[in-house]
C-alpha cells in the first residue's frame, strides 16, 4: 500500500468521525488507567458497567488502595479474570500513592513497571490521557493492519512500529481510535462488512464480502 492510499483512508476516517474517543468511560488519567487494566479479555461495555459502581466509591489510587483486593473484587466480579485484575489494580494504586503522589506518570517506562500494565495499556494512557503520538495495538488493530494492507506485520510490536512509521503524522493522534472502531463495527473478525465499508475501494483485502 502506498502513502496516497493511507492518506485517503485516514482522511475518510477523519471526515466520518473528526474526534474519535475511547468507549471506556473515565474522567481522570487514573480512571482511564484502571479501566484499561480491567479491559483485557473483556468488553468495554462490561468494564463500564463495573467501573461506574467502583469509581462512585473509589476513583483515586489512595481510595482503591484503601478498598483492598477483596473490596475491589466485589465491584468487578462480572469482568473476566477479576481476581487477578483486582490484585493488580490495588498494587498499582499503592505504587501510585506511595511513589508518584497519587498521580499517573506521563512516562512509558514508569507505566510499564506497574503491575498488570503492559505496552498496550501504557500506549493507551499516553495517547488518550496525555496526547502522545503512540499506537496501542490490540486484536482489532492487528487484524485491520494486516487485512487492509495498511501496515502488515507478523506480531503486535512489528505492526505498532510499522503504523508509527507509515500513518501520516497529521492523523497519528487519533489513528488507533479510528482503527479500533473500524475493526469493532465494520471490519469484523469473522465476516467483514465490506458492503458498508468507507474504505472498501482502498483496502487490499482480496476476499471482500459482497
CSV table of C-alpha atoms in Angstrom, one decimal:
chain,number,residue,atom,x,y,z
A,1,UNK,CA,0.0,0.0,0.0
A,2,UNK,CA,1.3,3.4,-0.9
A,3,UNK,CA,1.3,6.7,1.0
A,4,UNK,CA,-1.5,8.2,-1.1
A,5,UNK,CA,-3.9,5.3,-0.2
A,6,UNK,CA,-3.0,5.5,3.5
A,7,UNK,CA,-3.6,9.3,3.5
A,8,UNK,CA,-7.0,8.8,1.8
A,9,UNK,CA,-8.0,6.1,4.3
A,10,UNK,CA,-7.4,8.3,7.3
A,11,UNK,CA,-8.9,11.3,5.6
A,12,UNK,CA,-12.1,9.4,5.3
A,13,UNK,CA,-12.0,8.1,8.9
A,14,UNK,CA,-11.4,11.7,10.0
A,15,UNK,CA,-14.3,13.1,7.9
A,16,UNK,CA,-16.7,10.5,9.3
A,17,UNK,CA,-15.5,10.9,12.9
A,18,UNK,CA,-13.4,14.0,13.5
A,19,UNK,CA,-12.9,13.5,17.2
A,20,UNK,CA,-12.9,9.7,18.0
A,21,UNK,CA,-12.9,8.7,21.6
A,22,UNK,CA,-12.3,5.6,23.6
A,23,UNK,CA,-15.5,3.8,24.5
A,24,UNK,CA,-14.2,3.2,28.1
A,25,UNK,CA,-15.7,5.7,30.5
A,26,UNK,CA,-13.3,7.8,32.5
A,27,UNK,CA,-12.8,11.3,33.9
A,28,UNK,CA,-9.1,11.3,35.1
A,29,UNK,CA,-5.9,9.6,33.9
A,30,UNK,CA,-6.1,7.2,36.9
A,31,UNK,CA,-9.7,6.2,36.0
A,32,UNK,CA,-8.5,5.6,32.4
A,33,UNK,CA,-5.5,3.5,33.6
A,34,UNK,CA,-7.8,1.5,35.8
A,35,UNK,CA,-10.4,0.9,33.1
A,36,UNK,CA,-7.8,-0.2,30.5
A,37,UNK,CA,-6.2,-2.5,33.1
A,38,UNK,CA,-9.6,-4.1,33.7
A,39,UNK,CA,-10.4,-4.4,30.0
A,40,UNK,CA,-8.1,-7.2,29.0
A,41,UNK,CA,-10.2,-10.1,27.6
A,42,UNK,CA,-13.4,-8.1,28.4
A,43,UNK,CA,-15.7,-5.8,26.5
A,44,UNK,CA,-15.6,-2.0,27.1
A,45,UNK,CA,-19.4,-2.2,27.8
A,46,UNK,CA,-18.8,-4.8,30.5
A,47,UNK,CA,-15.9,-2.7,32.0
A,48,UNK,CA,-18.0,0.4,32.1
A,49,UNK,CA,-20.8,-1.3,34.0
A,50,UNK,CA,-18.4,-2.3,36.7
A,51,UNK,CA,-16.4,0.9,36.8
A,52,UNK,CA,-19.5,3.1,37.2
A,53,UNK,CA,-20.1,1.4,40.5
A,54,UNK,CA,-16.4,1.2,41.5
A,55,UNK,CA,-15.5,4.8,40.6
A,56,UNK,CA,-18.5,6.1,42.5
A,57,UNK,CA,-16.9,4.6,45.7
A,58,UNK,CA,-13.2,4.8,44.9
A,59,UNK,CA,-11.6,6.6,41.9
A,60,UNK,CA,-8.2,7.6,43.2
A,61,UNK,CA,-5.1,5.5,44.0
A,62,UNK,CA,-5.5,6.2,47.7
A,63,UNK,CA,-9.2,5.2,47.7
A,64,UNK,CA,-8.6,2.0,45.6
A,65,UNK,CA,-5.7,1.0,47.9
A,66,UNK,CA,-7.9,1.6,51.0
A,67,UNK,CA,-10.6,-0.5,49.4
A,68,UNK,CA,-8.2,-3.5,49.2
A,69,UNK,CA,-8.3,-6.5,46.9
A,70,UNK,CA,-11.5,-8.1,48.3
A,71,UNK,CA,-13.2,-4.7,48.2
A,72,UNK,CA,-12.3,-4.1,44.5
A,73,UNK,CA,-13.4,-7.7,43.7
A,74,UNK,CA,-16.9,-7.0,44.9
A,75,UNK,CA,-17.3,-4.4,42.2
A,76,UNK,CA,-15.7,-6.1,39.3
A,77,UNK,CA,-16.9,-9.7,39.6
A,78,UNK,CA,-18.7,-9.5,36.3
A,79,UNK,CA,-15.4,-9.0,34.5
A,80,UNK,CA,-13.3,-11.9,33.3
A,81,UNK,CA,-10.1,-12.6,35.4
A,82,UNK,CA,-11.5,-10.3,38.1
A,83,UNK,CA,-9.3,-11.7,40.9
A,84,UNK,CA,-6.0,-11.1,39.2
A,85,UNK,CA,-7.2,-7.8,37.9
A,86,UNK,CA,-8.3,-6.7,41.4
A,87,UNK,CA,-4.9,-7.6,42.8
A,88,UNK,CA,-3.0,-5.8,40.0
A,89,UNK,CA,-5.2,-2.7,40.3
A,90,UNK,CA,-4.7,-2.5,44.1
A,91,UNK,CA,-0.9,-3.0,43.8
A,92,UNK,CA,-0.8,-0.3,41.1
A,93,UNK,CA,-2.8,2.1,43.2
A,94,UNK,CA,-0.4,1.5,46.2
A,95,UNK,CA,2.6,2.3,44.0
A,96,UNK,CA,1.0,5.4,42.6
A,97,UNK,CA,0.0,6.6,46.1
A,98,UNK,CA,3.5,5.9,47.6
A,99,UNK,CA,5.9,6.8,44.7
A,100,UNK,CA,4.0,9.2,42.5
A,101,UNK,CA,2.0,11.3,44.9
A,102,UNK,CA,-1.2,9.7,43.6
A,103,UNK,CA,-0.6,10.8,40.0
A,104,UNK,CA,-0.3,8.7,36.9
A,105,UNK,CA,3.2,9.1,35.5
A,106,UNK,CA,3.5,10.5,31.9
A,107,UNK,CA,6.3,8.1,31.2
A,108,UNK,CA,6.3,4.8,29.4
A,109,UNK,CA,8.9,3.0,31.5
A,110,UNK,CA,7.2,4.0,34.7
A,111,UNK,CA,3.8,2.9,33.4
A,112,UNK,CA,5.1,-0.4,32.2
A,113,UNK,CA,6.6,-1.1,35.6
A,114,UNK,CA,3.2,-1.1,37.2
A,115,UNK,CA,1.5,-4.5,37.9
A,116,UNK,CA,-0.8,-5.6,35.1
A,117,UNK,CA,0.3,-2.7,32.8
A,118,UNK,CA,1.9,-3.8,29.6
A,119,UNK,CA,2.9,-1.9,26.5
A,120,UNK,CA,-0.6,-1.7,25.0
A,121,UNK,CA,-2.1,-0.2,28.2
A,122,UNK,CA,0.8,2.2,28.5
A,123,UNK,CA,0.3,3.3,24.9
A,124,UNK,CA,-3.5,3.9,25.5
A,125,UNK,CA,-2.8,6.0,28.6
A,126,UNK,CA,0.0,8.0,27.0
A,127,UNK,CA,-2.2,8.7,23.9
A,128,UNK,CA,-5.6,9.2,25.4
A,129,UNK,CA,-4.8,10.9,28.7
A,130,UNK,CA,-1.7,12.8,27.7
A,131,UNK,CA,-1.8,13.3,23.9
A,132,UNK,CA,1.3,11.3,23.0
A,133,UNK,CA,1.5,10.1,19.4
A,134,UNK,CA,1.5,6.4,20.3
A,135,UNK,CA,-0.2,3.3,18.8
A,136,UNK,CA,-1.9,0.9,21.1
A,137,UNK,CA,-2.2,-2.3,19.0
A,138,UNK,CA,-5.0,-4.6,20.2
A,139,UNK,CA,-6.5,-7.5,18.3
A,140,UNK,CA,-8.7,-5.2,16.2
A,141,UNK,CA,-5.8,-3.0,15.1
A,142,UNK,CA,-3.6,-6.1,14.4
A,143,UNK,CA,-6.3,-7.6,12.2
A,144,UNK,CA,-7.1,-4.3,10.3
A,145,UNK,CA,-3.4,-3.5,9.7
A,146,UNK,CA,-2.8,-6.9,8.1
A,147,UNK,CA,-6.1,-7.4,6.4
A,148,UNK,CA,-6.3,-4.0,4.7
A,149,UNK,CA,-2.5,-3.8,4.0
A,150,UNK,CA,-2.1,-0.5,5.9
A,151,UNK,CA,0.7,-1.9,8.0
A,152,UNK,CA,1.2,-5.7,7.8
A,153,UNK,CA,3.3,-7.4,10.5
A,154,UNK,CA,3.8,-10.8,12.0
A,155,UNK,CA,3.3,-9.7,15.6
A,156,UNK,CA,1.9,-6.8,17.6
A,157,UNK,CA,5.2,-5.0,18.1
A,158,UNK,CA,6.0,-5.1,14.4
A,159,UNK,CA,2.6,-3.8,13.5
A,160,UNK,CA,3.0,-1.0,16.1
A,161,UNK,CA,6.3,0.1,14.7
A,162,UNK,CA,5.1,0.0,11.1
A,163,UNK,CA,2.0,2.0,11.9
A,164,UNK,CA,4.1,4.6,13.7
A,165,UNK,CA,6.3,4.8,10.6
A,166,UNK,CA,3.6,4.7,7.9
A,167,UNK,CA,0.5,6.5,9.3
A,168,UNK,CA,0.7,10.2,8.1
A,169,UNK,CA,1.7,12.3,11.1
A,170,UNK,CA,-1.3,14.5,10.9
A,171,UNK,CA,-3.6,11.6,11.7
A,172,UNK,CA,-1.4,9.8,14.3
A,173,UNK,CA,-3.1,11.2,17.5
A,174,UNK,CA,-6.5,9.7,16.6
A,175,UNK,CA,-5.4,6.8,14.4
A,176,UNK,CA,-5.7,4.0,16.9
A,177,UNK,CA,-9.2,5.0,17.9
A,178,UNK,CA,-10.3,5.0,14.2
A,179,UNK,CA,-8.7,1.6,13.6
A,180,UNK,CA,-10.3,0.1,16.7
A,181,UNK,CA,-13.8,1.4,15.9
A,182,UNK,CA,-13.4,0.2,12.3
A,183,UNK,CA,-12.4,-3.2,13.4
A,184,UNK,CA,-15.1,-3.4,16.1
A,185,UNK,CA,-18.1,-2.3,14.0
A,186,UNK,CA,-17.2,-2.8,10.3
A,187,UNK,CA,-14.2,-4.9,9.5
A,188,UNK,CA,-15.2,-7.6,12.0
A,189,UNK,CA,-13.1,-10.7,12.6
A,190,UNK,CA,-15.3,-13.4,11.3
A,191,UNK,CA,-17.0,-11.6,8.5
A,192,UNK,CA,-16.0,-8.1,7.5
A,193,UNK,CA,-19.0,-5.9,6.4
A,194,UNK,CA,-17.4,-4.8,3.1
A,195,UNK,CA,-20.7,-3.6,1.6
A,196,UNK,CA,-20.8,-0.7,4.2
A,197,UNK,CA,-17.1,0.0,4.5
A,198,UNK,CA,-16.0,3.5,3.8
A,199,UNK,CA,-12.5,2.4,2.6
A,200,UNK,CA,-13.5,-0.7,0.6
A,201,UNK,CA,-12.0,0.7,-2.7
A,202,UNK,CA,-8.7,1.4,-1.0
A,203,UNK,CA,-8.4,-1.8,1.1
A,204,UNK,CA,-6.2,-4.5,-0.3
A,205,UNK,CA,-8.0,-7.5,1.3
A,206,UNK,CA,-8.6,-10.0,-1.5
A,207,UNK,CA,-11.6,-11.9,-0.1
A,208,UNK,CA,-14.1,-9.0,0.2
A,209,UNK,CA,-17.6,-9.9,1.2
A,210,UNK,CA,-20.5,-8.9,-1.1
